[in-house]
């Protein structure tokens, strides 16, 4: 580093970037030593088992250079691979504090450069952004940026990525050579533009983008879509190994696949019910592959991801000049799927006009393009899927009863992954083989502690969440076996808490089906849960505002959420923005 006179305005500002398993930290050193260790009272806490409680200290020396000193740590401190008790760092050097990599960077003049979050912290933040996006119909995107091959560690390119981000954006370490970026208020096109700018500046990088709602409506769906776009390029995801009946070992899924085998040869419409990520598209693929239509096309569309004003055009096509921008006649999905199968995912999200149009197609087997004046005959088998309760929607008038009866010629209910624990091991092993092959790793298995944790987890994201967890564990594993340390923090925490939860004597405590005090027991479970969560969230926000004296910014800091998120939640819950603590 070129030495400059202390206090010179041209003196470069430097930072130390600590890259560890669950995230990264950017620290600006000064003349006062900063102690790095595994736990408090270290100035820089790095949660990694290879780091001692007080491992090393870093400071800026009199000549302006950054100096480090090992503090008698167990695993030592290395400079460019050599054990070093005291050394001076220059840009391009790599210091290893235990297994944690530390790199020196000269900062640009852009103020407020931010570090990388932990993986779990980013997923929690993205989940909050999705709630906001769904509530207020705002865009949010997820970007995955990674190196094309070995020799391009994070420390060589993440600072440039961080400088391109807005203050509202957040990034996290996904693997040793990949970063995830949550982009609130950002469309897919804008996320693609950011990724292309990174690739244009550094040809060693690649990226994949996903956006709500067109790429997915949950964290796991966006993560899966972004990873697929980065590793395989744009296009539909390859179906997960769960599509192979050989992996089906539990009675519940054997019953599902037995139903698929019996129903597939017919032309009956099929309604697939199941939670997000349970494998509804896999069922549709299975039905198509075993039907007489298997030589025909299979098309799939997420009804929730299409703007309402474009739904009929997407489903039924349009004629040239039908609307502004319709410069040619285009076939819709029903015509594209002629002679084959059309999967309508999240069919419960269709608006009333689209429901009526879909009912007409099912009854007459004819469609009319937008702007057209003649019917077009189509031969399509419809497989509809949803995680919503269509019967309840029929009862409250938000879904047509006649369409419901047309769609559920046969109904297949997919059990949640938590209800088929016996399939977690074969699914995890299959996902591990697939991820090892795609990422060039030679991972030979999952140890028993990690497998036991996988089997105990509740899997709110179902099979898709399991696939995402195994994929990341494969790319960050330090050895040739996935261990407990390679699993996300939320799974490890649940594993540690499990014995305490099981120590409650049977028959004690509150019955699982007992309503909370003050809750109307006549209300169904889902509505009770929604009201209780809303009541609890409202109380948390009001308490935080009270302690902050009505200051929204201070309350957001107390709740550890962005001010923008808190403001939106206050609007949604009817909490006055000008809160009066009295």
Coordinates of C-alpha atoms in Angstrom, one line a residue:
X1 CA 0.0 0.0 0.0
X2 CA 1.3 3.4 -0.9
X3 CA 2.1 5.4 2.3
X4 CA 0.5 8.8 2.7
X5 CA 0.8 11.4 5.4
X6 CA -1.6 10.9 8.3
X7 CA -4.6 13.1 7.9
X8 CA -4.1 13.6 4.2
X9 CA -7.5 13.9 2.4
X10 CA -6.1 11.6 -0.3
X11 CA -5.3 8.9 2.3
X12 CA -7.2 5.8 1.2
X13 CA -9.8 4.3 3.6
X14 CA -9.2 0.6 4.1
X15 CA -11.5 -2.2 5.4
X16 CA -11.0 -5.7 6.6
X17 CA -13.4 -8.3 5.3
X18 CA -13.9 -11.4 7.5
X19 CA -15.5 -14.3 5.5
X20 CA -16.9 -17.1 7.6
X21 CA -19.3 -20.0 7.2
X22 CA -22.6 -18.1 7.9
X23 CA -21.7 -14.6 6.6
X24 CA -19.1 -11.9 6.5
X25 CA -18.3 -8.8 8.3
X26 CA -16.6 -5.6 7.1
X27 CA -14.6 -3.7 9.7
X28 CA -12.8 -0.4 9.2
X29 CA -9.7 -0.6 11.4
X30 CA -8.0 2.4 13.2
X31 CA -5.1 3.0 15.5
X32 CA -7.0 1.4 18.4
X33 CA -6.6 -2.4 18.2
X34 CA -9.7 -4.4 17.3
X35 CA -9.7 -7.9 19.0
X36 CA -11.2 -10.7 16.9
X37 CA -12.6 -13.7 18.7
X38 CA -15.4 -16.2 18.8
X39 CA -17.4 -14.5 21.5
X40 CA -17.8 -11.3 23.6
X41 CA -15.9 -9.3 24.8
X42 CA -14.0 -9.5 21.5
X43 CA -14.5 -6.3 19.4
X44 CA -15.2 -8.3 16.3
X45 CA -17.2 -11.5 17.1
X46 CA -16.8 -14.2 14.4
X47 CA -19.0 -17.3 15.2
X48 CA -16.8 -20.0 13.9
X49 CA -15.5 -23.0 16.0
X50 CA -12.0 -22.6 14.5
X51 CA -11.6 -19.1 16.1
X52 CA -10.4 -18.7 19.7
X53 CA -12.3 -16.5 22.2
X54 CA -9.5 -13.9 21.7
X55 CA -7.7 -14.9 18.6
X56 CA -5.9 -11.9 17.1
X57 CA -6.0 -8.1 17.0
X58 CA -5.8 -5.7 14.0
X59 CA -4.9 -2.1 14.0
X60 CA -3.5 0.7 11.7
X61 CA 0.2 1.3 12.4
X62 CA 1.9 4.7 12.5
X63 CA 2.9 4.4 8.9
X64 CA -0.7 3.8 7.8
X65 CA -0.4 0.1 7.2
X66 CA -2.7 -2.5 8.7
X67 CA -1.0 -4.8 11.2
X68 CA -2.2 -8.0 12.9
X69 CA -0.9 -9.9 16.0
X70 CA -1.9 -13.4 17.0
X71 CA -3.0 -13.6 20.7
X72 CA -1.8 -17.1 21.4
X73 CA -4.7 -18.7 19.6
X74 CA -5.2 -22.5 19.4
X75 CA -5.4 -22.7 15.6
X76 CA -3.0 -19.8 14.9
X77 CA -3.0 -17.0 12.4
X78 CA -1.5 -17.3 8.9
X79 CA -0.4 -14.8 6.3
X80 CA -0.6 -16.1 2.7
X81 CA -0.5 -19.6 4.1
X82 CA 2.4 -19.2 6.5
X83 CA 1.9 -19.2 10.3
X84 CA 2.7 -15.6 11.4
X85 CA 2.6 -14.2 14.9
X86 CA 2.7 -10.6 13.7
X87 CA 2.5 -9.2 10.2
X88 CA 1.5 -6.3 7.9
X89 CA -1.3 -6.8 5.4
X90 CA -1.3 -5.4 1.9
X91 CA -4.1 -5.5 -0.7
X92 CA -4.1 -9.0 -2.2
X93 CA -2.8 -10.7 0.9
X94 CA -4.9 -13.3 2.7
X95 CA -4.9 -13.7 6.4
X96 CA -6.4 -16.8 8.0
X97 CA -7.8 -16.5 11.5
X98 CA -8.3 -20.2 12.2
X99 CA -10.4 -21.2 9.2
X100 CA -11.8 -17.7 8.6
X101 CA -10.4 -15.7 5.7
X102 CA -9.6 -12.1 6.2
X103 CA -8.8 -9.7 3.3
X104 CA -7.8 -6.1 3.1
X105 CA -9.6 -3.7 0.7
X106 CA -9.1 -0.1 -0.2
X107 CA -12.5 1.5 0.0
X108 CA -14.0 3.7 -2.7
X109 CA -15.3 7.2 -1.8
X110 CA -18.8 5.7 -1.6
X111 CA -19.8 6.1 2.0
X112 CA -21.7 3.6 4.0
X113 CA -20.4 0.4 2.4
X114 CA -22.2 -2.5 4.1
X115 CA -21.1 -6.1 4.9
X116 CA -22.7 -9.4 4.2
X117 CA -25.4 -10.9 6.4
X118 CA -25.6 -14.5 7.5
X119 CA -27.6 -16.8 5.3
X120 CA -30.4 -17.3 7.7
X121 CA -30.6 -13.6 8.5
X122 CA -31.1 -12.9 4.8
X123 CA -33.8 -15.5 4.4
X124 CA -35.7 -14.0 7.4
X125 CA -35.4 -10.5 5.8
X126 CA -36.6 -11.8 2.4
X127 CA -39.5 -13.5 4.1
X128 CA -40.5 -10.1 5.6
X129 CA -40.1 -8.4 2.2
X130 CA -42.4 -11.1 0.6
X131 CA -45.1 -10.3 3.2
X132 CA -44.8 -6.6 2.4
X133 CA -44.8 -7.4 -1.4
X134 CA -48.0 -9.5 -1.1
X135 CA -49.7 -7.0 1.1
X136 CA -48.9 -3.9 -0.9
X137 CA -48.5 -5.4 -4.4
X138 CA -44.8 -4.2 -4.6
X139 CA -42.0 -6.0 -6.4
X140 CA -39.1 -7.8 -4.7
X141 CA -36.3 -9.8 -6.4
X142 CA -33.5 -12.2 -5.4
X143 CA -30.2 -12.3 -7.2
X144 CA -27.6 -15.0 -6.9
X145 CA -24.1 -14.1 -8.1
X146 CA -21.3 -16.6 -8.2
X147 CA -17.9 -17.5 -9.8
X148 CA -17.8 -19.5 -13.0
X149 CA -14.9 -21.7 -11.7
X150 CA -12.2 -22.0 -9.0
X151 CA -9.8 -19.3 -8.3
X152 CA -12.3 -16.5 -7.8
X153 CA -13.0 -16.4 -4.0
X154 CA -15.6 -14.0 -2.6
X155 CA -12.9 -11.6 -1.3
X156 CA -11.8 -10.8 -4.9
X157 CA -15.2 -9.5 -6.1
X158 CA -17.8 -9.0 -3.3
X159 CA -16.6 -5.4 -2.5
X160 CA -17.4 -4.4 -6.1
X161 CA -20.8 -6.0 -5.8
X162 CA -21.5 -4.3 -2.4
X163 CA -20.7 -0.9 -3.9
X164 CA -23.4 -1.3 -6.6
X165 CA -26.1 -2.0 -4.0
X166 CA -28.5 0.6 -2.5
X167 CA -28.7 1.0 1.2
X168 CA -32.0 -0.9 1.3
X169 CA -30.5 -4.0 -0.5
X170 CA -29.0 -6.8 1.6
X171 CA -26.4 -9.5 0.6
X172 CA -25.4 -12.7 2.3
X173 CA -22.8 -15.5 1.7
X174 CA -24.5 -18.5 0.0
X175 CA -21.3 -20.5 -0.6
X176 CA -17.6 -20.1 -0.8
X177 CA -18.0 -18.7 -4.3
X178 CA -21.6 -17.3 -4.3
X179 CA -23.6 -14.5 -2.8
X180 CA -27.4 -13.9 -2.4
X181 CA -28.8 -10.4 -2.7
X182 CA -32.3 -9.4 -1.6
X183 CA -33.6 -6.5 -3.7
X184 CA -36.7 -4.8 -2.3
X185 CA -38.8 -2.7 -4.7
X186 CA -36.9 -4.2 -7.7
X187 CA -38.4 -5.9 -10.7
X188 CA -37.0 -9.0 -12.5
X189 CA -35.7 -6.7 -15.3
X190 CA -33.9 -4.5 -12.9
X191 CA -32.4 -7.5 -11.1
X192 CA -31.2 -8.9 -14.4
X193 CA -29.6 -5.5 -15.2
X194 CA -27.7 -5.5 -11.9
X195 CA -26.5 -9.1 -12.6
X196 CA -25.4 -8.2 -16.2
X197 CA -23.5 -5.2 -14.9
X198 CA -21.6 -7.4 -12.5
X199 CA -20.8 -9.9 -15.3
X200 CA -19.8 -7.1 -17.7
X201 CA -17.3 -5.7 -15.1
X202 CA -16.0 -9.2 -14.2
X203 CA -16.2 -12.0 -16.8
X204 CA -15.4 -14.6 -14.2
X205 CA -18.9 -14.2 -12.6
X206 CA -22.3 -15.5 -13.5
X207 CA -25.7 -14.7 -12.0
X208 CA -29.3 -15.8 -11.8
X209 CA -32.3 -13.7 -10.9
X210 CA -35.8 -14.5 -9.5
X211 CA -38.7 -12.1 -8.8
X212 CA -42.0 -12.1 -6.9
X213 CA -44.5 -13.3 -8.0
X214 CA -43.5 -14.5 -11.5
X215 CA -40.7 -16.8 -10.2
X216 CA -42.4 -17.8 -7.0
X217 CA -44.3 -16.6 -4.0
X218 CA -42.2 -18.0 -1.1
X219 CA -38.6 -17.8 -0.1
X220 CA -37.8 -21.3 -1.1
X221 CA -39.4 -20.8 -4.6
X222 CA -37.3 -17.7 -5.2
X223 CA -34.1 -19.3 -4.0
X224 CA -34.7 -22.4 -6.1
X225 CA -35.5 -20.2 -9.2
X226 CA -32.4 -18.0 -8.7
X227 CA -30.1 -20.9 -8.2
X228 CA -31.6 -22.7 -11.3
X229 CA -31.2 -19.6 -13.4
X230 CA -27.5 -19.3 -12.3
X231 CA -26.5 -22.9 -12.7
X232 CA -28.6 -24.0 -15.7
X233 CA -29.4 -20.8 -17.4
X234 CA -33.0 -19.4 -18.0
X235 CA -35.8 -21.9 -18.4
X236 CA -37.9 -24.3 -16.4
X237 CA -36.5 -26.1 -13.4
X238 CA -35.5 -29.8 -13.8
X239 CA -38.1 -31.8 -11.7
X240 CA -36.7 -32.9 -8.4
X241 CA -35.9 -36.6 -7.8
X242 CA -39.2 -36.9 -5.9
X243 CA -40.8 -37.5 -9.3
X244 CA -39.3 -41.1 -9.3
X245 CA -41.6 -43.6 -7.6
X246 CA -38.5 -45.5 -6.5
X247 CA -37.9 -42.9 -3.9
X248 CA -41.4 -43.3 -2.5
X249 CA -41.1 -45.4 0.7
X250 CA -44.0 -44.1 2.9
X251 CA -47.6 -45.4 2.8
X252 CA -49.0 -41.9 2.2
X253 CA -46.9 -41.2 -0.9
X254 CA -47.4 -44.7 -2.2
X255 CA -51.1 -44.0 -2.1
X256 CA -50.6 -40.8 -4.0
X257 CA -48.6 -42.5 -6.7
X258 CA -51.0 -45.4 -6.9
X259 CA -53.8 -42.8 -7.6
X260 CA -51.6 -41.2 -10.3
X261 CA -51.0 -44.6 -12.0
X262 CA -54.8 -45.2 -12.0
X263 CA -55.9 -41.8 -13.1
X264 CA -53.2 -40.9 -15.6
X265 CA -54.7 -42.9 -18.6
X266 CA -58.0 -41.1 -18.4
X267 CA -58.8 -37.6 -19.6
X268 CA -60.4 -36.5 -16.3
X269 CA -59.3 -33.1 -15.0
X270 CA -57.3 -33.5 -11.8
X271 CA -57.2 -31.1 -8.8
X272 CA -53.9 -31.3 -6.8
X273 CA -54.1 -29.9 -3.3
X274 CA -51.0 -29.4 -1.1
X275 CA -48.8 -26.9 0.7
X276 CA -46.3 -24.8 -1.1
X277 CA -43.3 -26.8 -2.1
X278 CA -44.9 -30.2 -1.5
X279 CA -44.4 -31.3 -5.1
X280 CA -47.6 -30.4 -7.0
X281 CA -45.8 -29.8 -10.3
X282 CA -44.1 -33.2 -9.8
X283 CA -47.6 -34.8 -9.7
X284 CA -48.5 -33.0 -12.9
X285 CA -45.4 -34.3 -14.6
X286 CA -46.1 -37.8 -13.3
X287 CA -49.7 -37.7 -14.7
X288 CA -48.5 -36.4 -18.1
X289 CA -45.7 -39.0 -18.4
X290 CA -48.1 -41.9 -17.7
X291 CA -51.0 -40.7 -19.9
X292 CA -51.8 -41.3 -23.5
X293 CA -50.8 -37.7 -24.0
X294 CA -47.2 -38.2 -23.1
X295 CA -46.0 -37.5 -26.6
X296 CA -47.9 -34.2 -26.6
X297 CA -46.7 -30.9 -24.9
X298 CA -46.8 -30.2 -21.2
X299 CA -47.3 -26.6 -20.3
X300 CA -47.4 -25.1 -16.8
X301 CA -48.3 -21.6 -15.6
X302 CA -48.5 -20.0 -12.1
X303 CA -51.9 -18.2 -12.2
X304 CA -50.8 -15.9 -9.3
X305 CA -47.8 -14.7 -11.2
X306 CA -49.7 -13.2 -14.2
X307 CA -51.1 -9.7 -14.0
X308 CA -54.9 -9.8 -14.1
X309 CA -55.1 -7.7 -17.2
X310 CA -52.9 -10.2 -19.1
X311 CA -54.4 -13.4 -17.9
X312 CA -56.8 -14.1 -20.8
X313 CA -54.1 -13.2 -23.3
X314 CA -51.6 -15.6 -21.7
X315 CA -54.2 -18.5 -21.4
X316 CA -56.1 -18.0 -24.7
X317 CA -53.8 -15.9 -26.9
X318 CA -54.5 -12.8 -28.8
X319 CA -54.9 -11.5 -32.4
X320 CA -52.7 -8.9 -34.0
X321 CA -53.8 -5.4 -33.0
X322 CA -56.0 -6.7 -30.1
X323 CA -54.3 -4.2 -27.8
X324 CA -51.3 -1.8 -27.7
X325 CA -48.2 -3.8 -28.3
X326 CA -50.0 -6.8 -29.9
X327 CA -47.9 -6.7 -33.1
X328 CA -48.6 -10.3 -34.1
X329 CA -51.1 -13.1 -33.5
X330 CA -50.0 -15.2 -30.5
X331 CA -51.2 -18.6 -29.3
X332 CA -52.1 -18.9 -25.7
X333 CA -51.2 -21.7 -23.4
X334 CA -54.3 -23.7 -24.2
X335 CA -53.4 -23.8 -27.9
X336 CA -49.8 -24.5 -27.1
X337 CA -50.8 -27.5 -24.9
X338 CA -53.2 -28.9 -27.6
X339 CA -53.0 -32.7 -27.5
X340 CA -51.2 -32.6 -24.2
X341 CA -51.5 -31.4 -20.6
X342 CA -51.9 -27.9 -19.1
X343 CA -51.1 -27.4 -15.4
X344 CA -52.7 -24.3 -13.8
X345 CA -50.8 -23.8 -10.6
X346 CA -52.3 -21.6 -7.9
X347 CA -55.7 -21.8 -9.7
X348 CA -57.3 -20.3 -6.5
X349 CA -55.7 -17.0 -7.4
X350 CA -57.7 -16.5 -10.6
X351 CA -60.0 -13.5 -10.7
X352 CA -63.7 -13.8 -11.4
X353 CA -63.5 -13.0 -15.1
X354 CA -60.8 -15.6 -15.7
X355 CA -62.7 -18.2 -13.7
X356 CA -65.7 -17.7 -16.0
X357 CA -63.5 -17.9 -19.1
X358 CA -61.9 -21.1 -17.8
X359 CA -65.2 -22.7 -17.1
X360 CA -66.3 -22.1 -20.7
X361 CA -63.2 -23.7 -22.0
X362 CA -63.7 -26.8 -19.8
X363 CA -67.3 -27.1 -20.9
X364 CA -67.0 -26.4 -24.7
X365 CA -63.3 -27.3 -25.3
X366 CA -63.1 -24.1 -27.3
X367 CA -61.3 -20.9 -26.7
X368 CA -61.5 -17.4 -28.3
X369 CA -58.3 -15.3 -28.6
X370 CA -58.4 -11.8 -27.3
X371 CA -59.5 -9.6 -30.1
X372 CA -60.7 -12.6 -32.2
X373 CA -64.1 -13.4 -33.7
X374 CA -64.0 -17.2 -34.0
X375 CA -63.7 -20.1 -31.7
X376 CA -60.6 -22.4 -31.8
X377 CA -61.1 -26.0 -30.7
X378 CA -58.5 -27.3 -28.2
X379 CA -57.9 -30.8 -26.8
X380 CA -56.2 -30.3 -23.4
X381 CA -56.2 -32.1 -20.2
X382 CA -56.2 -29.7 -17.3
X383 CA -54.4 -30.3 -14.0
X384 CA -55.2 -27.6 -11.5
X385 CA -53.2 -27.1 -8.3
X386 CA -53.5 -24.9 -5.2
X387 CA -52.6 -24.6 -1.6
X388 CA -55.8 -22.8 -0.8
X389 CA -59.1 -24.3 0.5
X390 CA -61.3 -24.0 -2.6
X391 CA -64.4 -25.3 -0.9
X392 CA -64.1 -22.5 1.7
X393 CA -63.6 -20.0 -1.1
X394 CA -66.8 -21.3 -2.8
X395 CA -68.7 -20.8 0.4
X396 CA -67.6 -17.2 0.7
X397 CA -68.1 -16.5 -3.0
X398 CA -64.5 -15.9 -4.1
X399 CA -64.4 -19.0 -6.2
X400 CA -67.0 -20.3 -8.6
X401 CA -68.7 -23.5 -7.3
X402 CA -69.4 -24.7 -10.9
X403 CA -65.8 -24.3 -11.8
X404 CA -64.7 -26.1 -8.7
X405 CA -66.8 -29.2 -9.6
X406 CA -65.4 -29.1 -13.2
X407 CA -61.8 -29.0 -11.9
X408 CA -62.0 -31.8 -9.4
X409 CA -62.9 -34.8 -11.5
X410 CA -60.3 -36.4 -9.4
X411 CA -58.6 -34.8 -6.3
X412 CA -55.1 -35.8 -5.2
X413 CA -54.0 -34.5 -1.8
X414 CA -50.3 -34.2 -1.3
X415 CA -49.2 -34.8 2.3
X416 CA -46.7 -32.4 3.8
X417 CA -43.1 -33.5 4.2
X418 CA -43.4 -33.4 8.0
X419 CA -46.1 -36.1 7.8
X420 CA -43.8 -38.5 5.9
X421 CA -40.6 -38.4 7.9
X422 CA -39.6 -41.9 6.6
X423 CA -39.0 -40.3 3.1
X424 CA -36.7 -37.6 4.3
X425 CA -33.6 -39.8 4.2
X426 CA -34.0 -41.2 0.7
X427 CA -35.0 -37.7 -0.6
X428 CA -32.0 -36.1 1.1
X429 CA -29.7 -38.7 -0.3
X430 CA -31.1 -38.2 -3.8
X431 CA -30.8 -34.4 -3.6
X432 CA -27.2 -34.8 -2.3
X433 CA -26.2 -36.9 -5.3
X434 CA -27.9 -34.4 -7.7
X435 CA -26.2 -31.4 -6.0
X436 CA -22.8 -33.1 -5.9
X437 CA -23.0 -33.9 -9.6
X438 CA -24.1 -30.3 -10.5
X439 CA -21.5 -28.6 -8.3
X440 CA -18.5 -30.8 -9.0
X441 CA -18.3 -32.1 -5.4
X442 CA -17.5 -35.6 -4.2
X443 CA -19.8 -35.6 -1.2
X444 CA -20.4 -39.2 -0.2
X445 CA -23.2 -38.8 2.4
X446 CA -24.8 -37.1 5.4
X447 CA -23.7 -38.0 8.9
X448 CA -26.2 -39.2 11.4
X449 CA -26.4 -36.1 13.6
X450 CA -27.2 -34.0 10.5
X451 CA -29.7 -36.6 9.3
X452 CA -31.4 -36.7 12.6
X453 CA -31.8 -32.9 12.5
X454 CA -33.3 -33.1 9.0
X455 CA -35.8 -35.7 10.3
X456 CA -36.8 -33.5 13.3
X457 CA -37.3 -30.3 11.3
X458 CA -40.9 -29.3 10.5
X459 CA -40.2 -28.3 6.9
X460 CA -42.7 -25.5 6.3
X461 CA -41.3 -25.2 2.7
X462 CA -41.7 -29.0 2.3
X463 CA -39.7 -30.9 -0.4
X464 CA -38.5 -27.7 -2.0
X465 CA -37.1 -26.4 1.3
X466 CA -35.3 -29.8 1.8
X467 CA -33.8 -29.6 -1.6
X468 CA -32.5 -26.0 -1.0
X469 CA -31.0 -27.0 2.4
X470 CA -29.1 -30.0 0.9
X471 CA -28.0 -28.0 -2.1
X472 CA -26.4 -25.4 0.1
X473 CA -24.9 -28.0 2.5
X474 CA -23.2 -29.7 -0.5
X475 CA -21.6 -26.4 -1.7
X476 CA -20.3 -25.3 1.7
X477 CA -19.3 -28.7 3.2
X478 CA -15.6 -28.6 4.2
X479 CA -15.2 -32.4 4.0
X480 CA -16.7 -35.2 2.0
X481 CA -19.6 -35.7 4.4
X482 CA -22.4 -33.2 5.2
X483 CA -22.3 -32.5 8.9
X484 CA -24.5 -30.6 11.4
X485 CA -22.3 -27.5 10.9
X486 CA -23.2 -27.4 7.2
X487 CA -27.0 -27.0 7.9
X488 CA -28.7 -23.6 8.3
X489 CA -28.7 -22.0 11.7
X490 CA -32.4 -22.4 12.1
X491 CA -32.1 -26.2 11.8
X492 CA -29.1 -26.4 14.1
X493 CA -31.0 -24.3 16.7
X494 CA -34.0 -26.6 16.6
X495 CA -31.8 -29.6 17.1
X496 CA -30.2 -28.1 20.2
X497 CA -33.7 -27.1 21.6
X498 CA -35.3 -30.5 20.9
X499 CA -34.3 -32.3 24.2
X500 CA -35.7 -29.4 26.3
X501 CA -39.0 -29.6 24.4
X502 CA -39.2 -33.4 24.9
X503 CA -38.6 -33.1 28.7
X504 CA -42.1 -31.9 29.3
X505 CA -44.0 -34.7 31.0
X506 CA -46.8 -36.3 28.9
X507 CA -50.3 -35.0 29.8
X508 CA -49.1 -31.7 31.2
X509 CA -49.4 -28.2 29.8
X510 CA -52.1 -26.9 27.5
X511 CA -53.9 -29.3 25.1
X512 CA -52.8 -28.8 21.5
X513 CA -56.3 -28.0 20.4
X514 CA -57.2 -25.7 23.2
X515 CA -57.8 -22.1 22.1
X516 CA -55.8 -19.3 23.7
X517 CA -57.6 -17.4 26.5
X518 CA -60.1 -14.9 25.1
X519 CA -60.2 -16.6 21.7
X520 CA -63.6 -17.7 20.3
X521 CA -63.5 -21.5 20.0
X522 CA -66.2 -21.5 17.4
X523 CA -63.8 -19.9 14.9
X524 CA -61.9 -22.4 12.7
X525 CA -58.2 -23.1 13.3
X526 CA -56.8 -21.0 10.5
X527 CA -58.8 -18.0 11.3
X528 CA -58.0 -18.3 15.0
X529 CA -54.3 -18.5 14.1
X530 CA -54.5 -15.5 11.9
X531 CA -56.2 -13.4 14.5
X532 CA -53.8 -14.5 17.3
X533 CA -50.8 -13.7 15.1
X534 CA -52.2 -10.3 14.2
X535 CA -53.1 -9.5 17.8
X536 CA -49.6 -10.5 18.9
X537 CA -47.9 -8.5 16.2
X538 CA -50.0 -5.5 17.0
X539 CA -49.0 -5.7 20.6
X540 CA -45.3 -6.0 19.8
X541 CA -45.4 -2.9 17.6
X542 CA -47.4 -0.9 20.1
X543 CA -45.1 -1.9 23.0
X544 CA -42.0 -0.9 20.9
X545 CA -43.6 2.5 20.0
X546 CA -44.5 3.1 23.6
X547 CA -40.9 2.5 24.7
X548 CA -39.6 4.7 21.9
X549 CA -42.0 7.5 22.8
X550 CA -43.7 7.3 19.5
X551 CA -40.5 7.5 17.5
X552 CA -41.0 5.1 14.5
X553 CA -37.3 4.9 13.7
X554 CA -36.3 4.0 17.3
X555 CA -39.1 1.5 17.4
X556 CA -37.9 -0.2 14.2
X557 CA -34.4 -0.5 15.7
X558 CA -35.9 -2.1 18.8
X559 CA -37.8 -4.6 16.7
X560 CA -34.8 -5.1 14.4
X561 CA -36.8 -4.5 11.2
X562 CA -36.5 -1.8 8.5
X563 CA -38.4 1.5 9.2
X564 CA -40.2 1.0 5.8
X565 CA -41.4 -2.5 6.9
X566 CA -42.6 -1.1 10.3
X567 CA -44.5 1.7 8.5
X568 CA -46.2 -0.8 6.2
X569 CA -47.1 -3.1 9.1
X570 CA -48.6 -0.1 11.0
X571 CA -50.7 0.8 8.0
X572 CA -51.9 -2.8 7.5
X573 CA -52.7 -3.3 11.2
X574 CA -54.4 0.1 11.6
X575 CA -51.9 1.5 14.0
X576 CA -51.8 5.3 13.8
X577 CA -48.5 6.5 12.4
X578 CA -48.6 9.5 14.8
X579 CA -48.6 7.2 17.8
X580 CA -49.5 8.8 21.1
X581 CA -47.9 6.9 23.9
X582 CA -50.3 8.4 26.4

